[in-house]
């Protein structure tokens, strides 16, 4: 899809499964199970999408999927598909190699977003995109290195410490226009300083929802994740952003919804609900 001067598309960063109860917080299973059936270990199917933005001479990734540094034990727990094609093959399908990526914006450093940021090469952890500058909010970096007991399991140091060791990290502080027409909005409810790109063109506007709205099921205000560190803050943020998204006809990009990659939202008398699905 064309957005302003950019071409945007989604890449498959791997499929996985998480406990349905944890994904839907306080929502009772009879309600969420109808939308997203769980397997015999109560896991629902998820995807880790990577956004590719091409334009202005750059090949930019937003998030990096699950990566391939997984033990058999964790592949089993998180239902990570061993047959996943891997980033090199996924990029090859669109005519790119990891060396062609100029920039990587990491929304935050949880493993299903930053897992593919590094890879193992002859026993050493190295940046997976050797020519790229990696951008992360300084506040999220600090939290990732000293996480809450609640999200410590999601911040795996092998995904981000090597980036600093190789000097490829650039810290962003607060909301910023990183590239022309691409503004990073901040969301603090899931984890501190998640940065979410808003790309504005003359014809359309797209917003990458990250873990603020991971799937279409998470649009209603109380449908938050058990993983969220600050659930009331997420509700405030959705209350602020969703009416604006409806008003300005934003296309919302969903990182984790296997069935719906992008959609619009519309206002109703009760709030904001899913509108039309959009294909990139
Ligand atoms: Zn997360």
Short mmCIF file of C-alpha atoms and ligand atoms in Angstrom, two decimals:
data_model
loop_
_atom_site.label_atom_id
_atom_site.label_comp_id
_atom_site.label_asym_id
_atom_site.label_seq_id
_atom_site.Cartn_x
_atom_site.Cartn_y
_atom_site.Cartn_z
CA UNK A 1 0.00 0.00 0.00
CA UNK A 2 1.16 3.51 -0.79
CA UNK A 3 1.13 5.98 2.12
CA UNK A 4 2.52 9.38 1.17
CA UNK A 5 6.01 8.84 -0.23
CA UNK A 6 6.25 5.33 1.22
CA UNK A 7 5.31 1.82 0.22
CA UNK A 8 4.28 -0.23 3.22
CA UNK A 9 3.76 -3.98 3.51
CA UNK A 10 3.69 -6.66 6.17
CA UNK A 11 6.26 -9.43 6.59
CA UNK A 12 5.64 -12.62 8.55
CA UNK A 13 7.85 -12.54 11.65
CA UNK A 14 6.60 -15.93 12.87
CA UNK A 15 3.51 -17.45 14.42
CA UNK A 16 3.14 -18.35 18.08
CA UNK A 17 0.56 -19.02 20.77
CA UNK A 18 -0.11 -17.47 24.15
CA UNK A 19 -2.48 -18.36 26.94
CA UNK A 20 -5.90 -17.02 25.98
CA UNK A 21 -6.68 -15.95 29.54
CA UNK A 22 -3.47 -13.87 29.68
CA UNK A 23 -4.24 -12.33 26.28
CA UNK A 24 -7.69 -11.17 27.36
CA UNK A 25 -7.15 -10.07 30.98
CA UNK A 26 -10.46 -9.89 32.81
CA UNK A 27 -12.65 -11.08 29.93
CA UNK A 28 -14.32 -14.43 30.74
CA UNK A 29 -13.39 -17.34 28.50
CA UNK A 30 -16.92 -17.98 27.19
CA UNK A 31 -16.73 -14.52 25.58
CA UNK A 32 -13.22 -14.65 24.06
CA UNK A 33 -13.32 -18.33 23.17
CA UNK A 34 -16.08 -17.66 20.69
CA UNK A 35 -13.85 -15.24 18.76
CA UNK A 36 -10.56 -17.08 19.13
CA UNK A 37 -10.76 -20.75 20.09
CA UNK A 38 -7.99 -21.99 22.36
CA UNK A 39 -6.03 -25.22 21.83
CA UNK A 40 -5.88 -28.04 24.40
CA UNK A 41 -3.27 -26.04 26.38
CA UNK A 42 -5.49 -22.93 26.38
CA UNK A 43 -3.31 -21.10 23.85
CA UNK A 44 -4.69 -18.89 21.10
CA UNK A 45 -2.94 -18.47 17.76
CA UNK A 46 -1.03 -15.24 17.19
CA UNK A 47 1.33 -13.82 14.60
CA UNK A 48 4.29 -11.44 14.98
CA UNK A 49 4.01 -9.14 11.97
CA UNK A 50 6.86 -6.92 10.85
CA UNK A 51 6.05 -3.71 9.00
CA UNK A 52 8.31 -2.89 6.04
CA UNK A 53 8.37 0.76 4.98
CA UNK A 54 10.17 1.64 1.75
CA UNK A 55 10.78 5.17 0.52
CA UNK A 56 13.15 8.15 0.68
CA UNK A 57 15.96 5.72 -0.16
CA UNK A 58 15.38 3.72 3.00
CA UNK A 59 14.17 0.23 3.87
CA UNK A 60 12.74 0.53 7.37
CA UNK A 61 11.41 -2.26 9.59
CA UNK A 62 9.04 -1.75 12.48
CA UNK A 63 9.70 -4.59 14.94
CA UNK A 64 11.49 -7.79 14.03
CA UNK A 65 9.23 -10.73 14.88
CA UNK A 66 10.19 -13.69 17.04
CA UNK A 67 13.59 -14.42 15.53
CA UNK A 68 15.19 -17.86 15.63
CA UNK A 69 17.11 -18.01 18.94
CA UNK A 70 14.66 -20.40 20.58
CA UNK A 71 15.26 -23.56 22.58
CA UNK A 72 13.02 -26.56 21.94
CA UNK A 73 11.47 -26.03 25.38
CA UNK A 74 10.42 -22.45 24.64
CA UNK A 75 9.29 -23.32 21.11
CA UNK A 76 6.99 -25.83 22.75
CA UNK A 77 5.68 -23.42 25.43
CA UNK A 78 5.03 -20.59 22.97
CA UNK A 79 3.95 -22.81 20.08
CA UNK A 80 6.60 -21.26 17.83
CA UNK A 81 6.41 -22.85 14.40
CA UNK A 82 9.72 -24.65 13.70
CA UNK A 83 8.91 -24.44 9.97
CA UNK A 84 8.74 -20.63 10.07
CA UNK A 85 10.54 -19.36 6.96
CA UNK A 86 12.94 -16.99 8.78
CA UNK A 87 13.65 -13.36 8.04
CA UNK A 88 16.15 -13.94 5.23
CA UNK A 89 13.58 -15.90 3.19
CA UNK A 90 10.77 -13.52 4.04
CA UNK A 91 12.83 -10.54 2.87
CA UNK A 92 13.98 -12.41 -0.26
CA UNK A 93 10.34 -12.69 -1.31
CA UNK A 94 10.21 -8.89 -1.61
CA UNK A 95 13.64 -8.65 -3.22
CA UNK A 96 15.59 -7.60 -0.13
CA UNK A 97 18.37 -9.05 2.02
CA UNK A 98 19.02 -8.30 5.72
CA UNK A 99 21.94 -6.10 4.57
CA UNK A 100 19.47 -3.85 2.70
CA UNK A 101 17.62 -2.80 5.85
CA UNK A 102 18.68 0.74 6.76
CA UNK A 103 16.63 1.31 9.92
CA UNK A 104 14.80 -0.75 12.54
CA UNK A 105 12.25 0.92 14.79
CA UNK A 106 11.52 -1.26 17.80
CA UNK A 107 8.18 -0.45 19.41
CA UNK A 108 9.44 -2.02 22.64
CA UNK A 109 11.81 -4.82 23.55
CA UNK A 110 9.46 -7.70 24.43
CA UNK A 111 10.57 -10.92 22.73
CA UNK A 112 7.73 -11.05 20.22
CA UNK A 113 8.81 -7.64 18.90
CA UNK A 114 12.60 -7.63 19.30
CA UNK A 115 13.29 -11.39 19.00
CA UNK A 116 14.55 -10.97 15.44
CA UNK A 117 16.73 -7.94 16.22
CA UNK A 118 19.77 -10.14 16.85
CA UNK A 119 20.93 -13.52 15.65
CA UNK A 120 23.61 -16.00 16.56
CA UNK A 121 26.66 -16.21 14.32
CA UNK A 122 29.40 -18.67 15.25
CA UNK A 123 28.44 -18.56 18.91
CA UNK A 124 28.27 -14.76 19.04
CA UNK A 125 25.13 -12.60 19.17
CA UNK A 126 25.16 -9.97 16.43
CA UNK A 127 22.66 -7.49 14.96
CA UNK A 128 20.47 -9.35 12.46
CA UNK A 129 20.47 -6.31 10.12
CA UNK A 130 24.15 -5.39 9.93
CA UNK A 131 23.76 -2.04 8.13
CA UNK A 132 20.79 -0.81 10.17
CA UNK A 133 20.45 1.78 12.89
CA UNK A 134 18.07 0.52 15.59
CA UNK A 135 15.77 2.99 17.34
CA UNK A 136 14.26 2.49 20.79
CA UNK A 137 12.94 4.88 23.41
CA UNK A 138 15.53 5.40 26.11
CA UNK A 139 12.88 4.88 28.79
CA UNK A 140 11.89 1.51 27.34
CA UNK A 141 15.56 0.52 27.13
CA UNK A 142 16.00 1.33 30.82
CA UNK A 143 12.84 -0.58 31.77
CA UNK A 144 13.95 -3.56 29.65
CA UNK A 145 17.20 -3.71 31.58
CA UNK A 146 15.34 -3.39 34.92
CA UNK A 147 11.85 -4.72 34.16
CA UNK A 148 8.96 -5.22 36.55
CA UNK A 149 8.65 -8.76 37.93
CA UNK A 150 5.52 -8.90 35.78
CA UNK A 151 7.17 -8.44 32.40
CA UNK A 152 10.71 -9.62 33.19
CA UNK A 153 10.02 -12.88 31.34
CA UNK A 154 9.28 -10.96 28.13
CA UNK A 155 12.53 -8.95 28.15
CA UNK A 156 15.26 -11.36 27.06
CA UNK A 157 18.63 -9.66 27.11
CA UNK A 158 20.01 -11.61 24.13
CA UNK A 159 17.57 -9.66 21.95
CA UNK A 160 18.82 -6.18 22.79
CA UNK A 161 22.07 -6.01 24.81
CA UNK A 162 24.14 -7.06 21.73
CA UNK A 163 22.72 -4.05 19.84
CA UNK A 164 24.35 -1.72 22.32
CA UNK A 165 27.58 -3.73 22.33
CA UNK A 166 27.79 -3.36 18.54
CA UNK A 167 27.07 0.38 18.66
CA UNK A 168 23.99 0.25 16.42
CA UNK A 169 21.42 1.61 18.91
CA UNK A 170 20.01 5.09 18.78
CA UNK A 171 17.90 6.25 21.70
CA UNK A 172 14.77 8.31 21.06
CA UNK A 173 13.34 10.46 23.84
CA UNK A 174 9.61 11.16 23.66
CA UNK A 175 7.44 11.57 20.59
CA UNK A 176 9.44 12.39 17.49
CA UNK A 177 9.24 12.59 13.71
CA UNK A 178 11.97 10.11 12.92
CA UNK A 179 11.58 10.28 9.13
CA UNK A 180 9.52 12.70 7.01
CA UNK A 181 5.85 11.86 7.57
CA UNK A 182 6.56 9.15 10.16
CA UNK A 183 5.80 10.24 13.69
CA UNK A 184 6.33 8.05 16.74
CA UNK A 185 3.50 8.25 19.27
CA UNK A 186 4.10 7.07 22.82
CA UNK A 187 2.00 4.57 24.73
CA UNK A 188 2.78 3.74 28.35
CA UNK A 189 0.03 1.34 29.42
CA UNK A 190 1.46 -1.96 28.18
CA UNK A 191 5.03 -1.20 29.17
CA UNK A 192 6.71 2.21 29.59
CA UNK A 193 7.52 4.16 26.41
CA UNK A 194 6.23 1.91 23.67
CA UNK A 195 6.76 3.90 20.43
CA UNK A 196 4.14 3.45 17.71
CA UNK A 197 4.57 4.92 14.23
CA UNK A 198 1.85 7.06 12.69
CA UNK A 199 2.43 7.50 8.95
CA UNK A 200 0.53 10.30 7.30
CA UNK A 201 0.10 10.68 3.56
CA UNK A 202 -2.19 13.02 1.68
CA UNK A 203 -4.58 10.21 0.79
CA UNK A 204 -4.45 8.07 3.92
CA UNK A 205 -3.01 7.67 7.40
CA UNK A 206 -1.86 4.42 8.98
CA UNK A 207 -1.11 3.71 12.63
CA UNK A 208 0.88 0.73 13.83
CA UNK A 209 -0.86 -0.38 17.02
CA UNK A 210 1.84 -2.67 18.52
CA UNK A 211 0.71 -3.98 21.89
CA UNK A 212 -1.66 -1.06 22.49
CA UNK A 213 -4.25 -2.92 20.34
CA UNK A 214 -2.63 -6.26 19.49
CA UNK A 215 -5.68 -7.81 17.77
CA UNK A 216 -9.08 -6.63 16.58
CA UNK A 217 -10.60 -8.29 19.66
CA UNK A 218 -8.73 -5.74 21.81
CA UNK A 219 -10.60 -2.71 20.43
CA UNK A 220 -13.28 -2.55 23.18
CA UNK A 221 -11.95 -0.63 26.19
CA UNK A 222 -12.06 -3.45 28.81
CA UNK A 223 -10.52 -6.01 26.45
CA UNK A 224 -6.93 -5.50 27.63
CA UNK A 225 -4.15 -8.02 28.07
CA UNK A 226 -3.23 -9.57 31.41
CA UNK A 227 0.34 -8.72 30.35
CA UNK A 228 -0.28 -4.96 30.50
CA UNK A 229 1.68 -3.31 33.31
CA UNK A 230 -0.74 -0.38 33.66
CA UNK A 231 -4.21 -1.51 32.53
CA UNK A 232 -6.03 1.74 33.34
CA UNK A 233 -3.50 3.69 31.32
CA UNK A 234 -4.17 1.45 28.29
CA UNK A 235 -7.88 2.23 28.63
CA UNK A 236 -7.15 5.98 28.75
CA UNK A 237 -4.92 5.69 25.70
CA UNK A 238 -7.51 3.75 23.70
CA UNK A 239 -10.15 6.29 24.77
CA UNK A 240 -7.98 9.06 23.37
CA UNK A 241 -6.63 7.44 20.21
CA UNK A 242 -9.60 5.43 18.87
CA UNK A 243 -12.05 8.36 18.44
CA UNK A 244 -9.31 10.27 16.60
CA UNK A 245 -8.66 7.19 14.44
CA UNK A 246 -12.37 6.98 13.59
CA UNK A 247 -12.65 10.72 12.93
CA UNK A 248 -9.59 10.88 10.67
CA UNK A 249 -10.20 7.49 8.95
CA UNK A 250 -6.91 5.98 10.07
CA UNK A 251 -6.03 2.46 8.96
CA UNK A 252 -4.97 0.54 12.08
CA UNK A 253 -2.22 -2.03 11.55
CA UNK A 254 -2.50 -5.03 13.87
CA UNK A 255 0.74 -6.77 14.77
CA UNK A 256 -0.61 -9.93 16.38
CA UNK A 257 -4.01 -10.72 14.82
CA UNK A 258 -3.61 -13.75 12.53
CA UNK A 259 -6.95 -13.06 10.81
CA UNK A 260 -6.99 -9.28 10.45
CA UNK A 261 -3.84 -7.36 9.49
CA UNK A 262 -5.43 -3.94 9.10
CA UNK A 263 -8.78 -2.30 9.61
CA UNK A 264 -10.60 0.98 10.03
CA UNK A 265 -12.75 1.90 13.03
CA UNK A 266 -16.00 3.82 13.29
CA UNK A 267 -17.88 5.61 16.01
CA UNK A 268 -21.09 4.19 17.41
CA UNK A 269 -23.33 5.51 20.16
CA UNK A 270 -21.45 3.24 22.59
CA UNK A 271 -17.90 4.09 21.55
CA UNK A 272 -15.68 2.92 18.74
CA UNK A 273 -15.94 -0.43 16.93
CA UNK A 274 -14.20 -2.28 14.10
CA UNK A 275 -15.04 -0.95 10.64
CA UNK A 276 -13.77 -2.47 7.39
CA UNK A 277 -10.80 -4.76 7.05
CA UNK A 278 -8.14 -3.37 4.74
CA UNK A 279 -5.54 -5.29 2.75
CA UNK A 280 -2.12 -3.77 2.37
ZN1 LIG B 1 4.65 -6.41 24.53
#
